[in-house]
Each structure stands twice: as structure tokens, then as C-alpha cells.
mmCIF file of C-alpha atoms and ligand atoms in Angstrom:
data_model
loop_
_atom_site.group_PDB
_atom_site.id
_atom_site.type_symbol
_atom_site.label_atom_id
_atom_site.label_comp_id
_atom_site.label_asym_id
_atom_site.label_seq_id
_atom_site.Cartn_x
_atom_site.Cartn_y
_atom_site.Cartn_z
ATOM 1 C CA MET A 24 163.683 90.198 -0.531
ATOM 2 C CA ASN A 25 163.726 93.010 -3.062
ATOM 3 C CA VAL A 26 161.022 95.602 -3.268
ATOM 4 C CA ARG A 27 160.656 97.649 -6.424
ATOM 5 C CA LYS A 28 160.018 101.365 -5.817
ATOM 6 C CA ILE A 29 157.767 103.017 -8.404
ATOM 7 C CA GLU A 30 156.791 106.702 -8.431
ATOM 8 C CA ARG A 31 154.665 107.125 -11.551
ATOM 9 C CA ILE A 32 151.127 105.798 -12.096
ATOM 10 C CA GLU A 33 151.971 104.900 -15.683
ATOM 11 C CA ASP A 34 154.992 102.824 -14.590
ATOM 12 C CA LEU A 35 152.984 101.040 -11.896
ATOM 13 C CA ARG A 36 150.229 100.199 -14.369
ATOM 14 C CA ALA A 37 152.788 98.846 -16.868
ATOM 15 C CA GLU A 38 154.544 96.767 -14.178
ATOM 16 C CA LEU A 39 151.250 95.347 -12.891
ATOM 17 C CA ALA A 40 150.069 94.483 -16.399
ATOM 18 C CA LEU A 41 153.275 92.535 -16.909
ATOM 19 C CA ARG A 42 153.164 90.787 -13.517
ATOM 20 C CA ARG A 43 149.481 89.888 -13.827
ATOM 21 C CA ARG A 44 150.407 87.522 -16.657
ATOM 22 C CA SER A 45 151.985 85.220 -14.083
ATOM 23 C CA VAL A 46 150.190 86.029 -10.803
ATOM 24 C CA GLU A 47 146.640 85.257 -9.803
ATOM 25 C CA SER A 48 146.036 87.641 -6.927
ATOM 26 C CA VAL A 49 147.265 91.113 -6.036
ATOM 27 C CA GLY A 50 147.115 92.334 -2.440
ATOM 28 C CA PHE A 51 147.349 96.014 -1.569
ATOM 29 C CA VAL A 52 148.319 97.834 1.625
ATOM 30 C CA PRO A 53 147.762 101.604 1.469
ATOM 31 C CA THR A 54 149.849 103.576 3.980
ATOM 32 C CA MET A 55 151.048 107.105 4.621
ATOM 33 C CA GLY A 56 154.579 105.889 5.360
ATOM 34 C CA ALA A 57 156.207 106.069 8.825
ATOM 35 C CA LEU A 58 155.719 102.320 8.953
ATOM 36 C CA HIS A 59 155.637 100.404 12.249
ATOM 37 C CA ALA A 60 154.913 96.834 13.312
ATOM 38 C CA GLY A 61 151.193 97.325 12.650
ATOM 39 C CA HIS A 62 151.896 98.104 8.991
ATOM 40 C CA ALA A 63 154.383 95.210 8.820
ATOM 41 C CA SER A 64 151.618 92.850 9.966
ATOM 42 C CA LEU A 65 149.289 94.088 7.184
ATOM 43 C CA ILE A 66 152.005 93.653 4.570
ATOM 44 C CA GLY A 67 152.913 90.210 5.921
ATOM 45 C CA ARG A 68 149.273 89.126 5.819
ATOM 46 C CA SER A 69 148.911 90.341 2.241
ATOM 47 C CA ALA A 70 152.138 88.607 1.212
ATOM 48 C CA GLY A 71 150.859 85.384 2.763
ATOM 49 C CA GLU A 72 147.499 85.546 0.997
ATOM 50 C CA ASN A 73 148.411 86.924 -2.435
ATOM 51 C CA ASP A 74 150.927 86.250 -5.204
ATOM 52 C CA LEU A 75 151.942 89.913 -5.370
ATOM 53 C CA THR A 76 151.779 92.663 -2.750
ATOM 54 C CA VAL A 77 151.772 96.381 -3.512
ATOM 55 C CA VAL A 78 152.264 98.893 -0.687
ATOM 56 C CA SER A 79 151.617 102.590 -1.235
ATOM 57 C CA LEU A 80 153.628 105.145 0.740
ATOM 58 C CA PHE A 81 151.793 108.426 0.242
ATOM 59 C CA LEU A 82 151.194 111.161 2.794
ATOM 60 C CA ASN A 83 147.762 112.220 1.616
ATOM 61 C CA PRO A 84 147.301 115.969 2.156
ATOM 62 C CA LEU A 85 143.582 115.714 1.396
ATOM 63 C CA GLN A 86 142.741 113.927 4.637
ATOM 64 C CA PHE A 87 144.352 116.509 6.937
ATOM 65 C CA GLY A 88 142.411 119.502 8.257
ATOM 66 C CA ALA A 89 143.885 123.033 8.294
ATOM 67 C CA ASN A 90 145.205 122.835 11.883
ATOM 68 C CA GLU A 91 146.286 119.210 11.838
ATOM 69 C CA ASP A 92 149.733 117.610 11.714
ATOM 70 C CA LEU A 93 150.405 117.300 7.954
ATOM 71 C CA ASP A 94 153.567 119.420 8.212
ATOM 72 C CA LYS A 95 155.090 117.458 11.057
ATOM 73 C CA TYR A 96 153.853 113.954 10.127
ATOM 74 C CA PRO A 97 156.868 111.607 10.465
ATOM 75 C CA SER A 98 158.479 110.519 7.219
ATOM 76 C CA SER A 99 161.168 107.890 6.703
ATOM 77 C CA GLU A 100 161.078 106.519 3.172
ATOM 78 C CA ALA A 101 164.392 104.632 3.302
ATOM 79 C CA GLU A 102 163.343 102.809 6.486
ATOM 80 C CA ASP A 103 159.840 102.243 5.132
ATOM 81 C CA LEU A 104 161.274 100.503 2.075
ATOM 82 C CA LEU A 105 163.248 98.188 4.355
ATOM 83 C CA VAL A 106 160.063 97.359 6.305
ATOM 84 C CA CYS A 107 158.249 96.708 3.005
ATOM 85 C CA ALA A 108 161.003 94.371 1.826
ATOM 86 C CA ALA A 109 161.325 92.546 5.157
ATOM 87 C CA SER A 110 157.542 92.055 5.366
ATOM 88 C CA GLY A 111 157.225 90.555 1.893
ATOM 89 C CA ALA A 112 156.067 93.458 -0.315
ATOM 90 C CA ASP A 113 156.963 93.286 -4.006
ATOM 91 C CA ILE A 114 156.222 96.848 -5.078
ATOM 92 C CA ALA A 115 156.293 100.121 -3.125
ATOM 93 C CA PHE A 116 154.298 102.840 -4.868
ATOM 94 C CA CYS A 117 155.686 106.217 -3.752
ATOM 95 C CA PRO A 118 154.047 108.912 -5.878
ATOM 96 C CA PRO A 119 154.822 112.595 -5.397
ATOM 97 C CA PRO A 120 151.656 114.611 -4.520
ATOM 98 C CA SER A 121 151.483 116.060 -8.062
ATOM 99 C CA GLU A 122 151.113 112.546 -9.452
ATOM 100 C CA LEU A 123 147.877 111.879 -7.553
ATOM 101 C CA TYR A 124 146.644 115.483 -7.423
ATOM 102 C CA PRO A 125 147.764 117.258 -10.596
ATOM 103 C CA GLY A 126 146.778 120.907 -11.097
ATOM 104 C CA GLY A 127 143.036 121.247 -11.660
ATOM 105 C CA PHE A 128 142.137 118.145 -9.639
ATOM 106 C CA SER A 129 138.563 118.636 -8.361
ATOM 107 C CA THR A 130 136.791 115.266 -8.061
ATOM 108 C CA TYR A 131 136.170 113.752 -4.632
ATOM 109 C CA VAL A 132 134.463 110.720 -3.066
ATOM 110 C CA ASN A 133 131.844 111.558 -0.425
ATOM 111 C CA MET A 134 129.689 109.332 1.752
ATOM 112 C CA ASP A 135 126.514 110.225 3.626
ATOM 113 C CA GLY A 136 125.981 108.986 7.151
ATOM 114 C CA MET A 137 128.774 107.097 8.823
ATOM 115 C CA THR A 138 131.547 109.576 7.954
ATOM 116 C CA ALA A 139 129.860 112.114 10.268
ATOM 117 C CA ALA A 140 130.099 109.798 13.325
ATOM 118 C CA LEU A 141 133.030 109.454 15.766
ATOM 119 C CA CYS A 142 136.141 111.131 14.224
ATOM 120 C CA GLY A 143 133.970 112.842 11.592
ATOM 121 C CA LYS A 144 132.640 115.193 14.276
ATOM 122 C CA SER A 145 136.014 116.860 14.812
ATOM 123 C CA ARG A 146 137.498 116.037 11.375
ATOM 124 C CA PRO A 147 134.625 116.857 8.976
ATOM 125 C CA ASP A 148 136.617 116.482 5.712
ATOM 126 C CA HIS A 149 138.896 113.655 6.810
ATOM 127 C CA PHE A 150 136.998 110.722 5.327
ATOM 128 C CA ARG A 151 136.375 112.524 2.050
ATOM 129 C CA GLY A 152 140.183 112.742 1.757
ATOM 130 C CA VAL A 153 140.662 109.098 2.752
ATOM 131 C CA MET A 154 137.986 107.785 0.358
ATOM 132 C CA THR A 155 139.244 109.918 -2.518
ATOM 133 C CA VAL A 156 142.821 108.695 -2.235
ATOM 134 C CA VAL A 157 141.856 105.071 -1.502
ATOM 135 C CA GLY A 158 139.443 105.132 -4.457
ATOM 136 C CA LYS A 159 142.161 106.505 -6.734
ATOM 137 C CA LEU A 160 144.685 103.932 -5.483
ATOM 138 C CA PHE A 161 142.176 101.107 -5.981
ATOM 139 C CA ASN A 162 141.649 102.293 -9.567
ATOM 140 C CA ILE A 163 145.389 102.379 -10.176
ATOM 141 C CA VAL A 164 146.346 99.082 -8.481
ATOM 142 C CA ARG A 165 143.073 97.167 -9.040
ATOM 143 C CA PRO A 166 143.817 94.866 -6.096
ATOM 144 C CA ASP A 167 141.946 91.657 -5.386
ATOM 145 C CA ARG A 168 142.316 92.267 -1.649
ATOM 146 C CA ALA A 169 143.186 95.367 0.376
ATOM 147 C CA TYR A 170 144.337 95.314 3.994
ATOM 148 C CA PHE A 171 143.437 97.888 6.661
ATOM 149 C CA GLY A 172 144.107 97.951 10.403
ATOM 150 C CA GLU A 173 141.204 97.565 12.828
ATOM 151 C CA LYS A 174 142.799 100.334 14.905
ATOM 152 C CA ASP A 175 141.248 102.765 12.426
ATOM 153 C CA ALA A 176 137.870 101.078 12.812
ATOM 154 C CA GLN A 177 135.847 103.921 11.313
ATOM 155 C CA GLN A 178 138.161 104.099 8.307
ATOM 156 C CA LEU A 179 137.788 100.334 7.862
ATOM 157 C CA ALA A 180 133.964 100.552 8.003
ATOM 158 C CA VAL A 181 133.932 103.518 5.596
ATOM 159 C CA VAL A 182 136.301 101.900 3.075
ATOM 160 C CA ARG A 183 134.377 98.621 3.249
ATOM 161 C CA LYS A 184 131.133 100.447 2.474
ATOM 162 C CA MET A 185 132.732 102.548 -0.255
ATOM 163 C CA ALA A 186 134.135 99.420 -1.945
ATOM 164 C CA ARG A 187 130.657 97.847 -1.823
ATOM 165 C CA ASP A 188 128.719 100.969 -2.837
ATOM 166 C CA LEU A 189 131.038 101.768 -5.757
ATOM 167 C CA ASN A 190 131.592 98.148 -6.878
ATOM 168 C CA PHE A 191 135.361 98.242 -6.694
ATOM 169 C CA GLY A 192 135.544 94.452 -6.703
ATOM 170 C CA THR A 193 138.245 94.547 -4.028
ATOM 171 C CA GLU A 194 137.817 92.463 -0.883
ATOM 172 C CA ILE A 195 138.489 94.636 2.172
ATOM 173 C CA ILE A 196 140.284 92.780 4.946
ATOM 174 C CA GLY A 197 140.491 94.135 8.485
ATOM 175 C CA CYS A 198 143.553 93.099 10.516
ATOM 176 C CA PRO A 199 143.908 93.123 14.319
ATOM 177 C CA THR A 200 145.457 96.108 16.056
ATOM 178 C CA VAL A 201 149.103 95.582 16.956
ATOM 179 C CA ARG A 202 149.943 96.830 20.464
ATOM 180 C CA GLU A 203 153.046 97.731 22.451
ATOM 181 C CA ALA A 204 153.745 95.502 25.476
ATOM 182 C CA ASP A 205 151.774 97.879 27.747
ATOM 183 C CA GLY A 206 148.748 97.882 25.445
ATOM 184 C CA LEU A 207 149.263 101.176 23.583
ATOM 185 C CA ALA A 208 148.060 100.709 20.005
ATOM 186 C CA MET A 209 150.851 101.158 17.462
ATOM 187 C CA SER A 210 150.481 104.430 15.587
ATOM 188 C CA SER A 211 152.811 106.581 13.503
ATOM 189 C CA ARG A 212 151.748 109.461 15.785
ATOM 190 C CA ASN A 213 153.130 107.807 18.946
ATOM 191 C CA VAL A 214 156.526 109.385 18.137
ATOM 192 C CA TYR A 215 155.058 112.794 19.056
ATOM 193 C CA LEU A 216 154.618 111.704 22.705
ATOM 194 C CA SER A 217 157.055 112.884 25.395
ATOM 195 C CA PRO A 218 158.056 110.202 27.956
ATOM 196 C CA ASP A 219 155.344 111.425 30.392
ATOM 197 C CA GLU A 220 152.746 111.508 27.627
ATOM 198 C CA ARG A 221 153.811 108.074 26.434
ATOM 199 C CA ALA A 222 153.151 106.688 29.920
ATOM 200 C CA ALA A 223 149.814 108.551 30.110
ATOM 201 C CA ALA A 224 148.744 107.282 26.662
ATOM 202 C CA THR A 225 148.176 103.775 28.035
ATOM 203 C CA CYS A 226 144.950 105.126 29.591
ATOM 204 C CA LEU A 227 143.155 104.529 26.270
ATOM 205 C CA TYR A 228 143.908 100.812 26.342
ATOM 206 C CA ARG A 229 143.279 100.578 30.089
ATOM 207 C CA ALA A 230 139.882 102.262 29.664
ATOM 208 C CA LEU A 231 138.880 99.939 26.826
ATOM 209 C CA ALA A 232 140.122 96.834 28.632
ATOM 210 C CA THR A 233 138.264 97.762 31.854
ATOM 211 C CA ALA A 234 135.046 98.440 29.963
ATOM 212 C CA GLY A 235 135.658 95.305 27.893
ATOM 213 C CA LYS A 236 135.631 93.172 31.030
ATOM 214 C CA ARG A 237 132.271 94.691 31.938
ATOM 215 C CA ILE A 238 130.949 93.891 28.448
ATOM 216 C CA ASP A 239 132.253 90.337 28.710
ATOM 217 C CA ARG A 240 130.353 90.000 31.996
ATOM 218 C CA GLY A 241 127.168 90.853 30.085
ATOM 219 C CA GLU A 242 126.807 94.657 30.387
ATOM 220 C CA ARG A 243 125.064 96.069 27.284
ATOM 221 C CA ASP A 244 124.053 99.527 28.523
ATOM 222 C CA ALA A 245 126.005 101.840 26.180
ATOM 223 C CA GLN A 246 125.899 104.773 28.611
ATOM 224 C CA ALA A 247 127.237 102.708 31.525
ATOM 225 C CA ILE A 248 130.034 101.354 29.325
ATOM 226 C CA THR A 249 131.095 104.694 27.872
ATOM 227 C CA ASP A 250 130.855 106.358 31.321
ATOM 228 C CA LEU A 251 133.370 103.812 32.571
ATOM 229 C CA VAL A 252 135.710 104.631 29.679
ATOM 230 C CA SER A 253 135.289 108.381 30.353
ATOM 231 C CA ARG A 254 136.050 107.947 34.069
ATOM 232 C CA THR A 255 139.232 105.931 33.406
ATOM 233 C CA ILE A 256 140.515 108.458 30.870
ATOM 234 C CA GLY A 257 139.331 111.377 33.044
ATOM 235 C CA ALA A 258 141.554 110.083 35.868
ATOM 236 C CA GLU A 259 144.659 110.651 33.734
ATOM 237 C CA PRO A 260 145.721 114.333 34.115
ATOM 238 C CA LEU A 261 147.514 114.517 30.730
ATOM 239 C CA ALA A 262 144.526 113.120 28.809
ATOM 240 C CA GLU A 263 141.574 115.001 27.376
ATOM 241 C CA LEU A 264 138.754 112.779 26.125
ATOM 242 C CA GLU A 265 137.233 113.626 22.728
ATOM 243 C CA TYR A 266 134.726 110.787 22.530
ATOM 244 C CA ALA A 267 133.910 107.359 23.917
ATOM 245 C CA GLU A 268 131.119 105.555 22.058
ATOM 246 C CA LEU A 269 129.677 102.072 21.736
ATOM 247 C CA LEU A 270 128.267 101.551 18.234
ATOM 248 C CA ASP A 271 127.408 98.869 15.696
ATOM 249 C CA ALA A 272 130.810 98.115 14.122
ATOM 250 C CA GLU A 273 129.427 97.841 10.593
ATOM 251 C CA THR A 274 126.984 100.753 10.398
ATOM 252 C CA LEU A 275 128.460 103.003 13.121
ATOM 253 C CA GLU A 276 124.897 103.535 14.351
ATOM 254 C CA SER A 277 123.548 102.758 17.828
ATOM 255 C CA VAL A 278 123.746 99.112 18.832
ATOM 256 C CA GLY A 279 120.461 97.367 18.005
ATOM 257 C CA ALA A 280 118.930 93.910 17.710
ATOM 258 C CA GLU A 281 120.602 93.491 14.282
ATOM 259 C CA THR A 282 124.073 94.306 15.584
ATOM 260 C CA GLU A 283 126.517 91.436 15.332
ATOM 261 C CA SER A 284 129.730 93.186 16.249
ATOM 262 C CA MET A 285 129.940 96.130 18.657
ATOM 263 C CA LEU A 286 132.647 98.770 18.406
ATOM 264 C CA LEU A 287 133.808 100.499 21.575
ATOM 265 C CA ALA A 288 135.765 103.456 20.206
ATOM 266 C CA VAL A 289 137.689 106.192 21.940
ATOM 267 C CA ALA A 290 139.603 109.325 20.900
ATOM 268 C CA ALA A 291 141.633 111.453 23.304
ATOM 269 C CA ARG A 292 144.345 114.080 23.247
ATOM 270 C CA ILE A 293 147.457 113.271 25.211
ATOM 271 C CA GLY A 294 149.244 116.596 25.404
ATOM 272 C CA GLY A 295 148.983 117.870 21.833
ATOM 273 C CA THR A 296 148.670 114.417 20.255
ATOM 274 C CA ARG A 297 145.300 113.042 19.206
ATOM 275 C CA LEU A 298 145.136 109.253 19.574
ATOM 276 C CA ILE A 299 142.363 106.796 18.775
ATOM 277 C CA ASP A 300 141.805 103.206 19.836
ATOM 278 C CA ASN A 301 138.967 100.692 19.998
ATOM 279 C CA MET A 302 137.928 97.167 20.798
ATOM 280 C CA MET A 303 135.284 95.055 19.099
ATOM 281 C CA PHE A 304 132.904 92.631 20.774
ATOM 282 C CA ASP A 305 130.393 90.083 19.560
ATOM 283 C CA ARG A 306 127.045 91.362 20.863
ATOM 284 C CA ALA A 307 125.576 87.891 21.339
ATOM 285 C CA LYS A 308 128.399 86.469 23.437
ATOM 286 C CA PRO A 309 128.397 88.008 26.917
ATOM 287 C CA GLY A 310 130.953 86.506 29.246
ATOM 288 C CA LYS A 311 132.477 84.178 26.704
ATOM 289 C CA ASN A 312 135.365 85.639 24.773
ATOM 290 C CA GLY A 313 133.105 88.327 23.388
ATOM 291 C CA GLN A 314 136.141 90.503 22.777
ATOM 292 C CA ARG A 315 137.397 90.012 19.262
ATOM 293 C CA SER A 316 140.512 92.191 19.123
HETATM 294 O O1 PAF B 409 145.350 104.674 7.328
HETATM 295 C C1 PAF B 409 146.104 105.393 6.628
HETATM 296 O O2 PAF B 409 147.325 105.386 6.754
HETATM 297 C C2 PAF B 409 145.488 106.314 5.594
HETATM 298 O O3 PAF B 409 144.295 106.859 6.043
HETATM 299 C C3 PAF B 409 145.322 105.669 4.218
HETATM 300 C C4 PAF B 409 144.327 104.527 4.267
HETATM 301 C C5 PAF B 409 146.665 105.147 3.732
HETATM 302 C C6 PAF B 409 144.817 106.689 3.206
HETATM 303 O O4 PAF B 409 145.700 107.744 3.067
#
């Protein structure tokens, strides 16, 4: 399958205007490139549910803090285009940074509340950068549906709320985390791990799975659950826990009587690499397949 690479906003708009004459639905998968099987599953899902799928490959400088990994973030455009084509994408939008952030750019999307939770504590400007670029991309592509991985559960909750709050008219679809055989969640950042760190990194999944069993047996005490996660990660010498929290998956506030889905989220450094992972559980279903992904 052929994928058409487009670099300019104007060209993408013209192409979409033309294609919309014959297609009913446009699906969109925003990415920062360095595509892996998790991205391929988002693209495949979009291709299966829409007449046309647009993937963006754009390493967004706005969502990286001063001491983060923007400069070393993996990039592989030629391979990414092959993944796009093999997964069913029609258009790959690959703008240079100056196309999305021309000189004088000074308008940003902010959100009160949930962006300060979890990753927002150590990455205070991260979600402003994510929302700004996703908002811009939504305005350019005008997708009917947009696909995000549940691995970035806070990003998914934030984008879902932004789309609702700002009336984008795009349906936000969360897709299950894709894992390596030993449970490690697929991430573009996994390539930073040395062999020892790669082995150690499975502690995130092990911690979530152990706590998940406790939740499935009916445990609802957030402190007991997160203590168990902390102990499992604490037992791994190469890991340094940043947070382990059990929150309402939609609001990212404490679990309450209104909570339908609970998010058990964890962030840890393995050597110099910061990794995140999570699992979601139906609050009302102790002991019976409460775990959703
Ligand atoms: O999840 C990502 O790769 C990025 O945060 C996104 C959504 C493409 C915005 O740059």
C-alpha cells in the first residue's frame, strides 16, 4: 500500500479537501515518529474504522522540558513511512518544525486541573505542549476520529477532555497498550535501555500485574495498592520510582463513588530512562475480569 508523504499544511489541506469528496470518515493518528508495534496497532485500527487515515510524524519540541531527551529522541522517517504503509495509512504528514511553529508563534492550549497530576508534577509544561500540537493538528486534519494509546493514559484523558471542552468534534479513541512478550509496554524510549536496564524495566509491568491481582480479588484501598507497586519496583536495584497512584481514569482525581474506571499508573526511571505504564480496572467488578487492559 502506498502512503503519500506531505510536509506542508497547505498541501495537506488541499489533499484532504480533494479526498473528502469521496470518503466519509477520516481517522488520525498523531505520533512523534520512531514508530513501533503500538503505533502500528493505532494506525491499523484507524484504517479499519475509517475511509482515510492520516498519520502525523512530528517530534514536538514544545512538550519537552529543558533537561529532557528532545535531542536524542530516536528518529527514523524512512522506516516510519514503511510502518505507516504496512499498517494501512494513506497520508503521512511530516511537517518541519517551522511549519507548525513559525517565528512569532505564541498561542498555547492550557488546561486547569488534571494536567498537574501524575506526570504533570515532574513535567509541568508537558501537557501544554501536547495539547497545543494536538489542537493544531486537529484543526489542520479535522479528523472524525483520533487514536491514542492507553499507555499514555494521562495524555488520553487530557486530550479527551480538551476535545470535549473546545468542541473539536473529533471522537477520541483509546487503544490498548501493546506489550513485549515479557510485559514491557512498547515505547519509543525503550531503545535507550542497556541490556541490564531492559531486563530491569519489566518491574513496571510486574508491579502493576501483582497489584492488579490484588484489585481483582477486591482490594480497593489505594494506599495498600500503591504500596505494593512501590515495594515491587523498590526491589529492583536499577529502578527509581517517581510515582505510583490509583486514580479515577477519567478525571485523574481520587477514586470515589462515581468512579467507573480506575487507573493504576506508575512512572519510574530505569537508569537514565523515564518510563511510564498503567493498567485500568472497572471499579465495580472485583474478582471478575476487572482488569481492562
Ligand atoms: O504520544 C505522542 O507521541 C505525542 O505526545 C503526541 C500525541 C503525538 C503529541 O506530540
